[in-house]
Coordinates of C-alpha atoms in Angstrom, one line a residue:
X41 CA 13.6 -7.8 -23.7
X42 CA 16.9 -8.3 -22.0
X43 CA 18.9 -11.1 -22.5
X44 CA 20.4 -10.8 -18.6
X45 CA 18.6 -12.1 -15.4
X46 CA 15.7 -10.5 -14.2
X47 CA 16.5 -7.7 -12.1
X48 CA 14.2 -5.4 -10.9
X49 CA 14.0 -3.3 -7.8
X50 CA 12.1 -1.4 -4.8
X51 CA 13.3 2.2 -4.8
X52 CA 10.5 3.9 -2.4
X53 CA 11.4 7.7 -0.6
X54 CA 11.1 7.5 2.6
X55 CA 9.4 10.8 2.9
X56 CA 5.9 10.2 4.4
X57 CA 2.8 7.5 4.4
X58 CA 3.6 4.7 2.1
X59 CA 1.0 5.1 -0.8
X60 CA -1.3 2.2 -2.7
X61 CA 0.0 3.0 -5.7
X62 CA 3.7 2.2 -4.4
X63 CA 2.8 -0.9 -3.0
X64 CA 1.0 -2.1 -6.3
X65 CA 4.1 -1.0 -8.0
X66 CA 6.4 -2.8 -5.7
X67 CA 3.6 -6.1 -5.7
X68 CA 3.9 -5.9 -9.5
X69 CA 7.7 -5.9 -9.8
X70 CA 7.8 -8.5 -6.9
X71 CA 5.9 -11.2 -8.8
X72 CA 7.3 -10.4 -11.8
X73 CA 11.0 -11.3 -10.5
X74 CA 9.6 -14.2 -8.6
X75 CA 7.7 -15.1 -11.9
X76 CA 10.6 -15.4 -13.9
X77 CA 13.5 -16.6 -11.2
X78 CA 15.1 -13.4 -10.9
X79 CA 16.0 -10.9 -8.3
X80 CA 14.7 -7.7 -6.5
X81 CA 16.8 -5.2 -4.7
X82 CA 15.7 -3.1 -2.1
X83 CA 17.3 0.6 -2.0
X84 CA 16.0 3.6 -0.7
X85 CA 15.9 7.1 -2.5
X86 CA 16.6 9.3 0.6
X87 CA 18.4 12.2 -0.9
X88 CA 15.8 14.6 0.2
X89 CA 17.2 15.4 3.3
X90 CA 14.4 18.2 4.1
X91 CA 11.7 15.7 3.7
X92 CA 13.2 12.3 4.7
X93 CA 12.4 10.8 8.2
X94 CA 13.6 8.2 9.6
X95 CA 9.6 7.1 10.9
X96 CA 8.7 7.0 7.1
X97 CA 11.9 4.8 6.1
X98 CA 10.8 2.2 9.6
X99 CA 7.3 2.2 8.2
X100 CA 8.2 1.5 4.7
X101 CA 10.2 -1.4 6.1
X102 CA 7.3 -2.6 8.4
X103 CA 4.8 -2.3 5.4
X104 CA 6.9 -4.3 3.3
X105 CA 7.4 -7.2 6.2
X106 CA 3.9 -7.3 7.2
X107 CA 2.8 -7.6 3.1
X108 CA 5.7 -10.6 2.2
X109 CA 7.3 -8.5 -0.3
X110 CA 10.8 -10.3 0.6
X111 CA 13.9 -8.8 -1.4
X112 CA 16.9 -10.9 -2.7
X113 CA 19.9 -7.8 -1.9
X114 CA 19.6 -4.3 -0.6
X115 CA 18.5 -2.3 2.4
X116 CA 19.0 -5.0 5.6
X117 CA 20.3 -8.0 3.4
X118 CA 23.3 -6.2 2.2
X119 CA 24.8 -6.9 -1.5
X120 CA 27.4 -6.7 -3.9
X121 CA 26.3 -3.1 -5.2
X122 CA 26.0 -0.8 -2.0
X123 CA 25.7 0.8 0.0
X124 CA 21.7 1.1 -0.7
X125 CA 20.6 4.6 0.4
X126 CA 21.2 7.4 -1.8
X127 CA 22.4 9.4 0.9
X128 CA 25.4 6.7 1.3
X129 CA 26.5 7.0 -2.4
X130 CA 27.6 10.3 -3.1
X131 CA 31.2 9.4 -4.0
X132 CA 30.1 7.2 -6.5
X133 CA 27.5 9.7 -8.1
X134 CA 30.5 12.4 -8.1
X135 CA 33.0 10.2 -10.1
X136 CA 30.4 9.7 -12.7
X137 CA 29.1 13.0 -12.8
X138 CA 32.9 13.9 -13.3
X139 CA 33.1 11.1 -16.5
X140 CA 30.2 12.7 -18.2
X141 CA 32.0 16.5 -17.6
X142 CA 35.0 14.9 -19.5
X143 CA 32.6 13.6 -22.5
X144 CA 30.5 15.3 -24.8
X145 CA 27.4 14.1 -23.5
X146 CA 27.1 17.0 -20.7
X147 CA 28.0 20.7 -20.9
X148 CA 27.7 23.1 -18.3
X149 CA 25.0 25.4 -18.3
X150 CA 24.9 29.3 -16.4
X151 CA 21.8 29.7 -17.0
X152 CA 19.0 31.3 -14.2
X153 CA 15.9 30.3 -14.2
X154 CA 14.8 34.1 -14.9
X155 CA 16.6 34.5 -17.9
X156 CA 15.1 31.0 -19.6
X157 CA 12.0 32.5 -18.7
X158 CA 12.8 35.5 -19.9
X159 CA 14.1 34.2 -23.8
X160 CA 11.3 31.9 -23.7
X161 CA 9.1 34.7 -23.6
X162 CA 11.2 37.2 -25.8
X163 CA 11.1 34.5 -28.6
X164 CA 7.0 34.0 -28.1
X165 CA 8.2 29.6 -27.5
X166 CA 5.6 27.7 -25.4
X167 CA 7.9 24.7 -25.2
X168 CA 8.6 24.3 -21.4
X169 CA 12.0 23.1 -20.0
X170 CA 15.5 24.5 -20.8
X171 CA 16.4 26.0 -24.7
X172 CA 19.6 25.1 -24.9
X173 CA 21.6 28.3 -24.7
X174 CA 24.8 27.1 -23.1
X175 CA 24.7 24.0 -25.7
X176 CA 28.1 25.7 -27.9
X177 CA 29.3 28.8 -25.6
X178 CA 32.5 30.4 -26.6
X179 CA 35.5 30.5 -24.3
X180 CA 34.7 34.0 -23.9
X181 CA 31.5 33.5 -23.0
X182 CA 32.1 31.3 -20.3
X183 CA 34.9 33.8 -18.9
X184 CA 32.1 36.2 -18.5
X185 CA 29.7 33.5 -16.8
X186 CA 33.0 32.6 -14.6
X187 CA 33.9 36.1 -14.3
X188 CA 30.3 37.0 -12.8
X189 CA 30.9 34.9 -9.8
X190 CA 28.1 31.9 -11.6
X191 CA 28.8 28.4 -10.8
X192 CA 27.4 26.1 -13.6
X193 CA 24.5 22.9 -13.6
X194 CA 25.6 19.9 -15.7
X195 CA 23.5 19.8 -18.4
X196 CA 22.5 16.4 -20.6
X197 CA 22.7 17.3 -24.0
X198 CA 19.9 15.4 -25.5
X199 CA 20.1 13.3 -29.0
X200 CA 19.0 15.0 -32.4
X201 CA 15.9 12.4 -33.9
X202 CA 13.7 10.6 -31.9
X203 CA 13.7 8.2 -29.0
X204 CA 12.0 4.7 -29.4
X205 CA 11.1 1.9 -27.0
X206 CA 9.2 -1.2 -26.9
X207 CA 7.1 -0.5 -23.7
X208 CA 6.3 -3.4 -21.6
X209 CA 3.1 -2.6 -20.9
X210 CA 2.5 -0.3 -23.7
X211 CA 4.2 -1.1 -26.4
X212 CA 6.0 1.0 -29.1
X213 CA 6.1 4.3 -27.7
X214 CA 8.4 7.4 -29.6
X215 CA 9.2 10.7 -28.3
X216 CA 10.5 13.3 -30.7
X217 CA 13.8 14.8 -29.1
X218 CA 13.0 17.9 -29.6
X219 CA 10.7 18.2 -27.2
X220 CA 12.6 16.7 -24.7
X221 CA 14.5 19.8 -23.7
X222 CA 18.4 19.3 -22.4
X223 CA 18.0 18.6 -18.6
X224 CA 20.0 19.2 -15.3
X225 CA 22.5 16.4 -13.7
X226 CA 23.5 18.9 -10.9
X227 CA 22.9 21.6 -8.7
X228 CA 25.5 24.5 -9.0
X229 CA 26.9 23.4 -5.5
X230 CA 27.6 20.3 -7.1
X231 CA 25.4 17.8 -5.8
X232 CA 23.3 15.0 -8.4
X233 CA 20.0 15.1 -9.1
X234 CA 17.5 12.2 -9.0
X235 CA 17.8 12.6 -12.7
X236 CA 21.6 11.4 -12.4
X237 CA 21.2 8.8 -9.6
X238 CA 18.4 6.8 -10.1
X239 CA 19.7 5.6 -13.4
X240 CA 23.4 5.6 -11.7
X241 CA 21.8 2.9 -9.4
X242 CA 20.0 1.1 -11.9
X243 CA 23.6 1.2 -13.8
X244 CA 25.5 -0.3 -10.6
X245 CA 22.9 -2.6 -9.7
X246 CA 22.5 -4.0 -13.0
X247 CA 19.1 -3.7 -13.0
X248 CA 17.3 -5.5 -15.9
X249 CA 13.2 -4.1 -15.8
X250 CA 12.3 -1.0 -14.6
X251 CA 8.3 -1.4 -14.3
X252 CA 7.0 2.1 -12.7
X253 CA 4.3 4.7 -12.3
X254 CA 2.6 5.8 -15.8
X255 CA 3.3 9.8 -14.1
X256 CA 7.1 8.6 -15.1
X257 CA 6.9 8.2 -18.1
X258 CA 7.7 11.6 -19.5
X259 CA 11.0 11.4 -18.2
X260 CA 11.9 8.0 -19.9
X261 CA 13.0 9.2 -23.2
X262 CA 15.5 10.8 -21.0
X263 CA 16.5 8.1 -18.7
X264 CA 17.1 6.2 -21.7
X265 CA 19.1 8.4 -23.6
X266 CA 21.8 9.4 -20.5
X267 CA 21.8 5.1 -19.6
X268 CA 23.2 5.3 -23.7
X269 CA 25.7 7.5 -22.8
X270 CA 26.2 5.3 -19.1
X271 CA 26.3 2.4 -21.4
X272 CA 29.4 3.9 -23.9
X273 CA 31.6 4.8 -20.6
X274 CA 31.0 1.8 -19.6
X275 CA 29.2 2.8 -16.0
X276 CA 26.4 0.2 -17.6
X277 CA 26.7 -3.0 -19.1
X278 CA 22.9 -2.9 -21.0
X279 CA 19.8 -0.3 -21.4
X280 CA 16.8 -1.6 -18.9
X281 CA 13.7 -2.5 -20.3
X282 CA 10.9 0.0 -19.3
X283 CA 7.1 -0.7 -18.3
X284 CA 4.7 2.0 -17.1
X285 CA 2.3 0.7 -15.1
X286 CA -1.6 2.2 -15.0
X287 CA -2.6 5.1 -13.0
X288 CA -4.4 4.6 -9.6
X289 CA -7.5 6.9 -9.6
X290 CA -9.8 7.6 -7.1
X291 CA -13.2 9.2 -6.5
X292 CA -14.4 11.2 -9.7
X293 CA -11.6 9.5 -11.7
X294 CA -8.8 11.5 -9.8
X295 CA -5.4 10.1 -9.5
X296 CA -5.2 9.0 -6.1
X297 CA -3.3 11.3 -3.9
X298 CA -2.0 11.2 -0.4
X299 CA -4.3 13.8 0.2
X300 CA -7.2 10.4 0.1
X301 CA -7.4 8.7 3.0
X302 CA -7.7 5.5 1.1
X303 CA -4.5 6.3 -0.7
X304 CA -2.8 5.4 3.2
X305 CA -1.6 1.7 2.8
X306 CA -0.6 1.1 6.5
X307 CA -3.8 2.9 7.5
X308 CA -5.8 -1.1 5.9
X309 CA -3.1 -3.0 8.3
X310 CA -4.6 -0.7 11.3
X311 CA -8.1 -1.1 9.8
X312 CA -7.7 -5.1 10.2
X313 CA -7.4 -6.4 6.7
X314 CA -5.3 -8.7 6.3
X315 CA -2.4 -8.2 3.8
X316 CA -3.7 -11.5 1.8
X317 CA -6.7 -9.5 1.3
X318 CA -4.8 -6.3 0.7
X319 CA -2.5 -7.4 -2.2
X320 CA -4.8 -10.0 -3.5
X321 CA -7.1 -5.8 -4.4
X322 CA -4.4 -4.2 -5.5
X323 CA -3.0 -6.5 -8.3
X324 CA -6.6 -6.5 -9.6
X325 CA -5.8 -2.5 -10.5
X326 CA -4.4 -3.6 -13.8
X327 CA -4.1 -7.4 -14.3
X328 CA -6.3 -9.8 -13.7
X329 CA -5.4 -13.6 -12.8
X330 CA -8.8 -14.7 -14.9
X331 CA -12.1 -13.0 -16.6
X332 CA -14.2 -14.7 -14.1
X333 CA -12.0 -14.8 -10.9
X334 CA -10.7 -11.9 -8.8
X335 CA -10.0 -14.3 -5.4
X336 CA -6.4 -15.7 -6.0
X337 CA -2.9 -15.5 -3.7
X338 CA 0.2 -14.4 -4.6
X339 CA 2.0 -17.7 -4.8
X340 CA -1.1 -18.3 -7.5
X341 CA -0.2 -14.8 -9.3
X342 CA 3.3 -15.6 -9.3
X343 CA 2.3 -18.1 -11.3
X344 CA 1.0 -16.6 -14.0
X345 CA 1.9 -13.7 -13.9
X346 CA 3.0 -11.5 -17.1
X347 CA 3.9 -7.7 -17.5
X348 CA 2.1 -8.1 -21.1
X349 CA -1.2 -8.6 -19.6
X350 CA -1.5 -5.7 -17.8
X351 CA -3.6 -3.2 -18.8
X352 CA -2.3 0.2 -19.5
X353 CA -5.8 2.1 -18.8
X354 CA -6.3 3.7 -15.4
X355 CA -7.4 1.4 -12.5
X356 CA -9.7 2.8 -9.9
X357 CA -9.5 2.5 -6.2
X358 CA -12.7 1.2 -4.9
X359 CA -12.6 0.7 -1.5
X360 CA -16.0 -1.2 -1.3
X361 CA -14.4 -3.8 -3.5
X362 CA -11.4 -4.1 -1.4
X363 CA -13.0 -4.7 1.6
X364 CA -15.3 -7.4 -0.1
X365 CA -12.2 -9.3 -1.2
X366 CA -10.6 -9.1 2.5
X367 CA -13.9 -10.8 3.7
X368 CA -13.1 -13.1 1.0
X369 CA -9.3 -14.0 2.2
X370 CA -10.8 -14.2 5.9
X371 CA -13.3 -16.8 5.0
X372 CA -10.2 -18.9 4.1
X373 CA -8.4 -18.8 7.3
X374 CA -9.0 -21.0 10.0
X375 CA -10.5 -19.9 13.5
X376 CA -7.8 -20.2 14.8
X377 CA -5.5 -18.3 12.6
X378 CA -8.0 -16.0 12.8
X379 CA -7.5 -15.8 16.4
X380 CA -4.2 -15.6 16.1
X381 CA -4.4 -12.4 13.7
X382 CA -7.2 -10.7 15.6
X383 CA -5.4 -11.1 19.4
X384 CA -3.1 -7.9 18.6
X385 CA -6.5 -6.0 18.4
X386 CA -8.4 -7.7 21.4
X387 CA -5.4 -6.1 23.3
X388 CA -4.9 -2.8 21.8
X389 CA -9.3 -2.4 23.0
X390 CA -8.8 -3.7 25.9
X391 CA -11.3 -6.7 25.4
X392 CA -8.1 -9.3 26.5
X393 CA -5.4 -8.7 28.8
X394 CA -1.7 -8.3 27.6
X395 CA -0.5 -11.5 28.3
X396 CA -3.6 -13.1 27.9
X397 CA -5.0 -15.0 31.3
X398 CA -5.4 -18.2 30.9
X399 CA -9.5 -17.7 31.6
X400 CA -9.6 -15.7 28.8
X401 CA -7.8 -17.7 26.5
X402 CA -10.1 -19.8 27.2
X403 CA -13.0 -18.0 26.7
X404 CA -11.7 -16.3 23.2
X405 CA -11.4 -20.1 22.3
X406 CA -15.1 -21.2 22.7
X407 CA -16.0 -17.5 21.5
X408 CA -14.1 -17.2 18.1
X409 CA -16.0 -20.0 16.2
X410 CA -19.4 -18.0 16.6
X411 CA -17.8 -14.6 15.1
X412 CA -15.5 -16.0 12.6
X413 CA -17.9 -16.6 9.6
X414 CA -19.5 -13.1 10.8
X415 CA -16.3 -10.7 10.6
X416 CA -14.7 -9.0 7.3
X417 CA -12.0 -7.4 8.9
X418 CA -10.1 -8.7 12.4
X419 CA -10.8 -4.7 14.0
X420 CA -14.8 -6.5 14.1
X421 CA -13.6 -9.1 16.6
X422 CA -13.3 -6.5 19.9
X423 CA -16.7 -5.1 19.2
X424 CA -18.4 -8.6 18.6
X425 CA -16.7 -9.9 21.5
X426 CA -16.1 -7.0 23.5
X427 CA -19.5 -8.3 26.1
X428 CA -18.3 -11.3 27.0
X429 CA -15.1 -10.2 28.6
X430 CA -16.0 -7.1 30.2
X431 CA -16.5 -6.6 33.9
X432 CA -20.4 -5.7 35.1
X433 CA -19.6 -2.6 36.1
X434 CA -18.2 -1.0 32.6
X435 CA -20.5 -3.3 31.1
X436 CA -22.5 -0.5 28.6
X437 CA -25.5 -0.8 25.7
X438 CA -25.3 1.3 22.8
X439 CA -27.8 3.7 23.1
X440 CA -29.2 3.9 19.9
X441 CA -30.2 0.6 19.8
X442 CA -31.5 0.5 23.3
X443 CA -33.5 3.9 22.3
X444 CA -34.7 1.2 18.7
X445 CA -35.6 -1.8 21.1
X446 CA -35.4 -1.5 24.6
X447 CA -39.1 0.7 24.8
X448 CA -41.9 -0.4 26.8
X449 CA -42.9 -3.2 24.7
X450 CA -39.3 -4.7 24.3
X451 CA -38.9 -4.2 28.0
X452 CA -41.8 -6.4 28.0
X453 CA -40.3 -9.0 25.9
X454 CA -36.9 -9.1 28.2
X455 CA -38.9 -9.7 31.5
X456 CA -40.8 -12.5 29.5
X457 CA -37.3 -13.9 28.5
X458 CA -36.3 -13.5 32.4
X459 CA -38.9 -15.3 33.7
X460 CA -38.5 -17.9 31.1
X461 CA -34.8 -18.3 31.9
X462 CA -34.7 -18.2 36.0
X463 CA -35.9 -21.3 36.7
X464 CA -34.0 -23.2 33.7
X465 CA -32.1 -26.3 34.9
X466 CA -29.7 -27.1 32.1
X467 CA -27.8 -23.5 31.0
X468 CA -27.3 -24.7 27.6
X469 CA -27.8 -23.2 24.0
X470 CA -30.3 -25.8 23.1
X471 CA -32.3 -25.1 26.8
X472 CA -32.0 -21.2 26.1
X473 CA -33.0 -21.3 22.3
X474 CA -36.4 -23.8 23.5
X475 CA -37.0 -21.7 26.4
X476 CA -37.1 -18.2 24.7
X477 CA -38.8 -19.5 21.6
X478 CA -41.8 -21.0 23.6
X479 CA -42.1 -17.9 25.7
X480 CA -41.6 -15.4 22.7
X481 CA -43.4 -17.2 19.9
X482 CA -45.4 -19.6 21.2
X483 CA -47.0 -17.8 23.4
X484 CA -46.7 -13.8 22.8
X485 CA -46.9 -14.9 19.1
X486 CA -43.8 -12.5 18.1
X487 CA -41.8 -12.9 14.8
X488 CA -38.4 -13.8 16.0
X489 CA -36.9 -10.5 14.8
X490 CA -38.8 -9.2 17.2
X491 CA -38.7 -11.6 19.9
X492 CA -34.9 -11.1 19.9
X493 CA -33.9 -8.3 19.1
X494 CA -34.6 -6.6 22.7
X495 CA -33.0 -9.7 24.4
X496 CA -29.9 -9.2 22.0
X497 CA -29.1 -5.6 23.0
X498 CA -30.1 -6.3 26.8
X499 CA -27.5 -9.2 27.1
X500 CA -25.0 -8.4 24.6
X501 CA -25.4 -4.8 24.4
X502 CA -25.9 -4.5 20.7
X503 CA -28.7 -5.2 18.1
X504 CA -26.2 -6.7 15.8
X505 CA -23.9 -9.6 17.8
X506 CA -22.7 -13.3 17.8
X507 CA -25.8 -15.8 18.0
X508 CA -27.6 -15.1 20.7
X509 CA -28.1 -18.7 22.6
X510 CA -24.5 -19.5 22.5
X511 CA -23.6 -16.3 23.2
X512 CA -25.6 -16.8 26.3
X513 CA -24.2 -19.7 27.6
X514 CA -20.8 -18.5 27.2
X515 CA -21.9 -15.4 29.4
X516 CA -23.5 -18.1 31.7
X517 CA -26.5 -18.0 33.8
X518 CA -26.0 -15.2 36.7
X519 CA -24.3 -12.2 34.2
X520 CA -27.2 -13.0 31.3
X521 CA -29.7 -12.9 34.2
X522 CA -28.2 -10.0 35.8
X523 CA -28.0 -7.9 32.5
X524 CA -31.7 -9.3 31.2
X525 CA -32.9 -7.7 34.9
X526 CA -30.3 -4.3 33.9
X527 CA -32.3 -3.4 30.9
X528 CA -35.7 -3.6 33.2
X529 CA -34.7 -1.1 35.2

């Protein structure tokens, strides 16, 4: 472990849909600097200019906002180490690229990909990666390379022995250098590799823990050996400590790709979870706050949290599970955060007006507190709600249920329920609830599944709805009436 501040950092690509798996990366680095006092910096890895949009970079910011993963230095805040896209730092990755040239830790390498093949196969090897042909070439040699027109890669030249570190999550882990072949710092045009600048910006930006994806972990030993060399040309002050972080699998113990739906993490903002719910899920894919607990927050994980006590086997992604412990966070708001976080989604169906009127603020008031305890995610609210706001004439039934419960005999049980309610004096839940009950239990002797069912989807247009009785005096006399006499016809 370092003896520095914490450091640790977000380093997403802004190259498509921000996955699950980056998120609980970034989660787990978040409360792991907030854990311990330290500080996170935000950059962004755009030097893929093919793939790079500037609609992935917004999103990644937007995901980031709408989760409270709040960064110390970097992308927006700004920072003694920028600029902090990749794209922005080319000088800087050139004038170290140029000190490893001058050392003997690089050595330029004319190699084609064909002719590696080609000596790999000649000498029967199965090891993968480059063999080290340009490691000692002769001046003559490299006149002939030069001679030919070839423009040379920068080459690493790996240590002889082995490479050791105390994993974070791991423990000791050792790779054996030879199998770690030499490895490109440059194209032959001259530009750096991500294999040169991410540890170039972990250099500059004195970063102190690098905690990533377990798929990263082959390319540590080399990471590790070029920051030794970054180290001794004094481009870094220290070696980060390294922590590889479980796999994210999916269905049939897969490692969750983009390819999954589920794999989309701004897709559960659209679906209405909330991002309590969200992040409280996915720090449970590899730590736990307690054996018996799985519903915390993240000020309660910061608290607690340590890099030791995650688990290095593979976490699966059960959506199920995720969605159980969203209910869970949305059983701890209030109603009326809960209106709050569900008006964006009233609006976007329609159910509300954008501004809200000030008759329907009023009626989303009074109509909340019956769905609040009832909804999982805040997408429910527009179709639990949806009846009582809309006009009459778009009002519609689903017609599956009415096809389940609106035959002849619940037809029967909604002019029962009409006749019952047309001469009430007092519109009221407790009136309507005595009302129906005598006419549908007392007297046609009907279980009250039955009994209400019909009357449910004739009023609200769904079997499955906020309590009928208050619903129904919400709706008020004349539009329950009118839609109990609808569903007769």
């Amino acid at each position: 472990m370092m003896s520095s501040p914490v450091r640790v950092r977000f380093c997403p690509s802004p190259t498509g849909s921000p996955h699950v798996g980056l998120v609980r990366t970034a989660l787990f680095n978040w409360a792991f600097a907030r854990h311990h006092g330290g500080q996170i910096v935000f950059r962004m890895e755009d030097t893929d200019r093919e793939r790079s949009t500037q609609e992935s970079y917004d999103s990644i910011l937007d995901l980031w906002r709408w989760l409270g993963l709040d960064w110390d230095e970097g992308i927006e805040v700004g920072g003694p180490h920028g600029p902090y896209k990749q794209s922005e730092r080319g000088d800087i990755y050139r004038d170290v690229l140029a000190r490893l040239r001058e050392s003997s830790y690089t050595y330029d390498c004319f190699c084609t990909n064909d002719e590696v093949t080609a000596r790999r196969a000649a000498s029967g090897s199965k090891m993968q990666g480059y063999d080290g042909f340009c490691r000692e070439l002769s001046d003559e040699q490299r006149s002939a390379f030069e001679g030919e027109g070839r423009k040379p890669v920068v080459r690493f030249r790996m240590p002889d022995g082995s490479i050791t570190w105390n994993d974070l999550v791991r423990g000791d882990i050792t790779f054996e250098s030879e199998n770690v072949p030499d490895f490109a710092l440059s194209r032959a045009n001259g530009d750096p590799l991500y294999t040169l600048v991410n540890p170039i910006d972990d250099a500059h930006m004195e970063i102190s823990h690098v905690l990533r994806g377990e798929d990263l972990l082959s390319s540590t030993p080399r990471q590790l050996a070029l920051f030794e060399a970054l180290v001794a040309l004094g481009v870094a002050k220290e070696v980060p400590a390294y922590g590889h972080l479980p796999y994210v699998m999916g269905q049939g113990n897969k490692k969750l790709s983009k390819r999954d739906p589920e794999a989309h993490a701004l897709a559960y903002r659209e679906q209405g979870f909330l991002p309590e719910g969200l992040m409280n899920y996915l720090a449970l894919l590899g730590w736990a706050i307690a054996a018996d607990r799985d519903i915390f927050t993240v000020a309660e994980m910061v608290e607690v949290f340590d890099i030791k006590d995650v688990n290095p086997n593979p976490a699966r992604f059960d959506l199920k599970k995720a969605e159980a412990i969203n209910a869970s966070h949305m059983r701890l708001l209030s109603v009326e955060d809960i209106t709050h976080r569900a008006l964006p989604f009233l609006k976007e169906a329609g159910v509300v007006a954008d501004p809200v009127t000030d008759a329907d603020a009023q009626l989303l008031e009074l109509a909340m507190p019956l769905v609040a305890e009832r909804i999982n995610k805040l997408t429910e609210a527009a179709p639990m709600l949806g009846f009582l706001f809309v006009d009459e004439a778009d009002f519609e039934r689903d017609a599956d249920d009415v096809a389940k419960l609106l035959d002849a005999t619940g037809r029967g049980v909604v002019q029962a329920s009409y006749d019952a309610l047309a001469g009430l004096h007092a519109w009221s839940t407790a009136a309507i609830e005595e009302a129906l009950r005598v006419a549908l239990i007392e007297r046609m002797e009907l279980k009250p599944r039955v009994a209400f069912g019909p009357v449910r989807v004739a009023v609200t247009g769904k079997r499955i709805s906020p309590p009928l009785f208050e619903s129904m005096e919400l709706l008020g006399r004349d539009r329950s009436l009118a839609r109990l006499q609808s569903a007769l016809v």
